[in-house]
Amino acid sequence: MTRAHRRTGLTGCAALASALLLVSCSSGADKGKDTDHSPLPVPSRSASAGSTDEKRLTEQAQAALAAVHSGQLVESGAERVTDGIHTEPDLTKGKAYKIYVVCYGSGSARLTLKPASAGSTTTVPCDQSVVQQRITGQKPLRMDVDGAQGATGVIAWRIDAV
């Protein structure tokens, strides 16, 4: 690079810096005036990090279920612990099924089946262990998994016909 090119490049950078300073200094001059322009919200870094972390936890939880399942998939999903799982799976009355639930995060959740004769209420720790329960299909059946107070993370679940 010749000296003339370097000098031109530096001059251009100086001009750009001056323009930016001028714009930033003059933007405050409109304070107190009514304008229809409102500032756009700036996404926070923590929201982005939370989404990335949530995606990672979901992938890990689903991989854990894929490693332990047996039988033919009937229904599955993943939710935030704070949202919980609330589903009414369409199961065949009298047929055997296995429910798998795993929680990645902190705290614990509670698996409840209704009617109570469908299966027992079980605690699901958010320590990456897969909890499983064998049930007999009933109609109607409701499955709820609710996070304990302060619990965070992701719950993944799967129901297999066995």
C-alpha atoms as a printed R data frame, in Angstrom:
    type eleno elety resid chain resno       x       y      z
1   ATOM     1    CA   MET     A     1   0.000   0.000  0.000
2   ATOM     2    CA   THR     A     2   1.413   3.412 -0.906
3   ATOM     3    CA   ARG     A     3   1.559   6.378  1.441
4   ATOM     4    CA   ALA     A     4  -1.132   8.146 -0.561
5   ATOM     5    CA   HIS     A     5  -3.509   5.178 -0.155
6   ATOM     6    CA   ARG     A     6  -2.825   4.964  3.572
7   ATOM     7    CA   ARG     A     7  -3.394   8.682  3.979
8   ATOM     8    CA   THR     A     8  -6.688   8.461  2.018
9   ATOM     9    CA   GLY     A     9  -7.818   5.520  4.144
10  ATOM    10    CA   LEU     A    10  -7.013   7.339  7.363
11  ATOM    11    CA   THR     A    11  -8.745  10.478  6.118
12  ATOM    12    CA   GLY     A    12 -11.834   8.435  5.274
13  ATOM    13    CA   CYS     A    13 -11.861   6.857  8.749
14  ATOM    14    CA   ALA     A    14 -11.483  10.284 10.363
15  ATOM    15    CA   ALA     A    15 -14.370  11.648  8.292
16  ATOM    16    CA   LEU     A    16 -16.572   8.695  9.252
17  ATOM    17    CA   ALA     A    17 -15.739   9.111 12.944
18  ATOM    18    CA   SER     A    18 -16.525  12.832 12.746
19  ATOM    19    CA   ALA     A    19 -19.864  12.125 11.077
20  ATOM    20    CA   LEU     A    20 -20.790   9.603 13.745
21  ATOM    21    CA   LEU     A    21 -19.917  12.034 16.517
22  ATOM    22    CA   LEU     A    22 -21.919  14.774 14.840
23  ATOM    23    CA   VAL     A    23 -24.974  12.512 14.507
24  ATOM    24    CA   SER     A    24 -24.755  11.268 18.088
25  ATOM    25    CA   CYS     A    25 -24.349  14.785 19.459
26  ATOM    26    CA   SER     A    26 -27.174  16.258 17.402
27  ATOM    27    CA   SER     A    27 -29.616  13.450 18.204
28  ATOM    28    CA   GLY     A    28 -30.078  14.827 21.720
29  ATOM    29    CA   ALA     A    29 -31.106  18.246 20.362
30  ATOM    30    CA   ASP     A    30 -34.660  17.013 19.734
31  ATOM    31    CA   LYS     A    31 -35.305  16.241 23.397
32  ATOM    32    CA   GLY     A    32 -38.453  17.857 24.662
33  ATOM    33    CA   LYS     A    33 -40.061  17.989 21.219
34  ATOM    34    CA   ASP     A    34 -43.068  15.802 20.443
35  ATOM    35    CA   THR     A    35 -42.178  13.143 17.933
36  ATOM    36    CA   ASP     A    36 -44.024  10.101 16.735
37  ATOM    37    CA   HIS     A    37 -40.833   8.071 16.802
38  ATOM    38    CA   SER     A    38 -40.322   5.784 19.736
39  ATOM    39    CA   PRO     A    39 -37.088   3.912 20.279
40  ATOM    40    CA   LEU     A    40 -36.994   0.293 19.217
41  ATOM    41    CA   PRO     A    41 -36.433  -2.175 22.017
42  ATOM    42    CA   VAL     A    42 -32.959  -3.610 22.114
43  ATOM    43    CA   PRO     A    43 -32.914  -7.377 22.679
44  ATOM    44    CA   SER     A    44 -31.165  -8.239 25.891
45  ATOM    45    CA   ARG     A    45 -28.240 -10.598 25.898
46  ATOM    46    CA   SER     A    46 -29.791 -12.733 28.631
47  ATOM    47    CA   ALA     A    47 -32.939 -13.408 26.574
48  ATOM    48    CA   SER     A    48 -30.808 -14.678 23.721
49  ATOM    49    CA   ALA     A    49 -28.667 -16.746 26.067
50  ATOM    50    CA   GLY     A    50 -31.806 -18.177 27.689
51  ATOM    51    CA   SER     A    51 -33.190 -19.258 24.331
52  ATOM    52    CA   THR     A    52 -29.911 -20.919 23.411
53  ATOM    53    CA   ASP     A    53 -29.733 -22.645 26.786
54  ATOM    54    CA   GLU     A    54 -33.374 -23.753 26.519
55  ATOM    55    CA   LYS     A    55 -32.744 -25.216 23.066
56  ATOM    56    CA   ARG     A    56 -29.676 -27.086 24.332
57  ATOM    57    CA   LEU     A    57 -31.602 -28.478 27.324
58  ATOM    58    CA   THR     A    58 -34.471 -29.570 25.062
59  ATOM    59    CA   GLU     A    59 -32.097 -31.413 22.727
60  ATOM    60    CA   GLN     A    60 -30.399 -33.152 25.661
61  ATOM    61    CA   ALA     A    61 -33.714 -34.173 27.236
62  ATOM    62    CA   GLN     A    62 -35.056 -35.557 23.967
63  ATOM    63    CA   ALA     A    63 -31.813 -37.470 23.396
64  ATOM    64    CA   ALA     A    64 -32.127 -39.014 26.874
65  ATOM    65    CA   LEU     A    65 -35.648 -40.229 26.058
66  ATOM    66    CA   ALA     A    66 -34.544 -41.601 22.691
67  ATOM    67    CA   ALA     A    67 -31.897 -43.677 24.464
68  ATOM    68    CA   VAL     A    68 -34.312 -45.421 26.849
69  ATOM    69    CA   HIS     A    69 -37.633 -45.779 25.048
70  ATOM    70    CA   SER     A    70 -39.178 -49.119 24.155
71  ATOM    71    CA   GLY     A    71 -42.157 -49.768 21.978
72  ATOM    72    CA   GLN     A    72 -43.969 -47.701 19.386
73  ATOM    73    CA   LEU     A    73 -44.226 -43.945 19.857
74  ATOM    74    CA   VAL     A    74 -47.733 -42.722 20.638
75  ATOM    75    CA   GLU     A    75 -47.100 -39.149 21.706
76  ATOM    76    CA   SER     A    76 -44.179 -36.987 22.853
77  ATOM    77    CA   GLY     A    77 -43.108 -33.411 23.453
78  ATOM    78    CA   ALA     A    78 -41.026 -30.958 25.423
79  ATOM    79    CA   GLU     A    79 -42.016 -27.910 27.443
80  ATOM    80    CA   ARG     A    80 -40.506 -25.406 29.823
81  ATOM    81    CA   VAL     A    81 -40.779 -26.545 33.433
82  ATOM    82    CA   THR     A    82 -42.656 -23.324 34.202
83  ATOM    83    CA   ASP     A    83 -45.267 -24.150 31.518
84  ATOM    84    CA   GLY     A    84 -45.618 -27.805 32.476
85  ATOM    85    CA   ILE     A    85 -47.144 -30.598 30.425
86  ATOM    86    CA   HIS     A    86 -50.895 -30.895 30.121
87  ATOM    87    CA   THR     A    87 -52.124 -33.487 27.647
88  ATOM    88    CA   GLU     A    88 -54.935 -35.943 27.106
89  ATOM    89    CA   PRO     A    89 -53.348 -38.688 25.015
90  ATOM    90    CA   ASP     A    90 -55.602 -40.876 22.900
91  ATOM    91    CA   LEU     A    91 -54.831 -44.307 24.317
92  ATOM    92    CA   THR     A    92 -56.596 -47.588 23.672
93  ATOM    93    CA   LYS     A    93 -58.476 -48.780 26.738
94  ATOM    94    CA   GLY     A    94 -56.831 -51.833 28.310
95  ATOM    95    CA   LYS     A    95 -53.619 -51.625 26.232
96  ATOM    96    CA   ALA     A    96 -50.200 -51.356 27.966
97  ATOM    97    CA   TYR     A    97 -48.136 -48.170 27.663
98  ATOM    98    CA   LYS     A    98 -44.972 -46.720 29.148
99  ATOM    99    CA   ILE     A    99 -44.635 -43.062 30.035
100 ATOM   100    CA   TYR     A   100 -41.118 -41.597 30.130
101 ATOM   101    CA   VAL     A   101 -40.439 -38.160 31.618
102 ATOM   102    CA   VAL     A   102 -37.086 -36.393 32.033
103 ATOM   103    CA   CYS     A   103 -36.301 -32.941 33.380
104 ATOM   104    CA   TYR     A   104 -33.117 -31.006 32.623
105 ATOM   105    CA   GLY     A   105 -32.644 -27.987 34.861
106 ATOM   106    CA   SER     A   106 -33.076 -27.412 38.578
107 ATOM   107    CA   GLY     A   107 -35.705 -28.324 41.127
108 ATOM   108    CA   SER     A   108 -38.312 -30.977 40.431
109 ATOM   109    CA   ALA     A   109 -41.696 -31.588 38.828
110 ATOM   110    CA   ARG     A   110 -44.667 -33.796 39.656
111 ATOM   111    CA   LEU     A   111 -46.248 -36.276 37.219
112 ATOM   112    CA   THR     A   112 -49.958 -36.774 37.858
113 ATOM   113    CA   LEU     A   113 -52.315 -39.069 35.939
114 ATOM   114    CA   LYS     A   114 -56.092 -38.800 36.096
115 ATOM   115    CA   PRO     A   115 -58.029 -40.833 36.863
116 ATOM   116    CA   ALA     A   116 -55.810 -41.867 39.750
117 ATOM   117    CA   SER     A   117 -56.305 -45.537 38.835
118 ATOM   118    CA   ALA     A   118 -54.273 -44.935 35.635
119 ATOM   119    CA   GLY     A   119 -50.996 -44.619 37.507
120 ATOM   120    CA   SER     A   120 -49.279 -43.207 40.547
121 ATOM   121    CA   THR     A   121 -48.241 -39.614 41.185
122 ATOM   122    CA   THR     A   122 -44.471 -39.435 40.795
123 ATOM   123    CA   THR     A   123 -41.781 -36.844 41.490
124 ATOM   124    CA   VAL     A   124 -39.536 -36.071 38.518
125 ATOM   125    CA   PRO     A   125 -36.221 -34.584 39.683
126 ATOM   126    CA   CYS     A   126 -34.642 -32.069 37.284
127 ATOM   127    CA   ASP     A   127 -31.340 -33.927 37.478
128 ATOM   128    CA   GLN     A   128 -31.473 -35.571 34.030
129 ATOM   129    CA   SER     A   129 -32.780 -38.927 35.287
130 ATOM   130    CA   VAL     A   130 -35.519 -40.532 33.231
131 ATOM   131    CA   VAL     A   131 -38.597 -41.473 35.218
132 ATOM   132    CA   GLN     A   132 -40.776 -44.169 33.689
133 ATOM   133    CA   GLN     A   133 -44.137 -45.589 34.572
134 ATOM   134    CA   ARG     A   134 -46.093 -48.438 33.047
135 ATOM   135    CA   ILE     A   135 -49.807 -47.739 32.688
136 ATOM   136    CA   THR     A   136 -52.886 -49.331 31.202
137 ATOM   137    CA   GLY     A   137 -54.782 -47.164 28.736
138 ATOM   138    CA   GLN     A   138 -57.971 -45.575 29.976
139 ATOM   139    CA   LYS     A   139 -60.454 -43.195 28.466
140 ATOM   140    CA   PRO     A   140 -60.317 -40.392 29.246
141 ATOM   141    CA   LEU     A   141 -56.762 -40.030 30.555
142 ATOM   142    CA   ARG     A   142 -55.095 -36.780 31.536
143 ATOM   143    CA   MET     A   143 -51.369 -36.402 32.127
144 ATOM   144    CA   ASP     A   144 -50.044 -33.332 33.949
145 ATOM   145    CA   VAL     A   145 -46.441 -32.582 34.834
146 ATOM   146    CA   ASP     A   146 -46.109 -29.414 36.887
147 ATOM   147    CA   GLY     A   147 -42.855 -27.861 38.073
148 ATOM   148    CA   ALA     A   148 -42.357 -27.327 41.790
149 ATOM   149    CA   GLN     A   149 -42.023 -23.731 42.957
150 ATOM   150    CA   GLY     A   150 -38.732 -22.284 41.697
151 ATOM   151    CA   ALA     A   151 -38.033 -25.168 39.306
152 ATOM   152    CA   THR     A   152 -36.484 -24.223 35.960
153 ATOM   153    CA   GLY     A   153 -35.416 -25.976 32.805
154 ATOM   154    CA   VAL     A   154 -37.087 -28.246 30.275
155 ATOM   155    CA   ILE     A   155 -39.316 -31.302 30.663
156 ATOM   156    CA   ALA     A   156 -39.466 -33.842 27.846
157 ATOM   157    CA   TRP     A   157 -41.911 -36.734 27.756
158 ATOM   158    CA   ARG     A   158 -42.806 -39.693 25.617
159 ATOM   159    CA   ILE     A   159 -45.564 -42.306 25.646
160 ATOM   160    CA   ASP     A   160 -44.880 -45.658 23.961
161 ATOM   161    CA   ALA     A   161 -47.255 -48.520 23.268
162 ATOM   162    CA   VAL     A   162 -45.649 -51.729 24.508
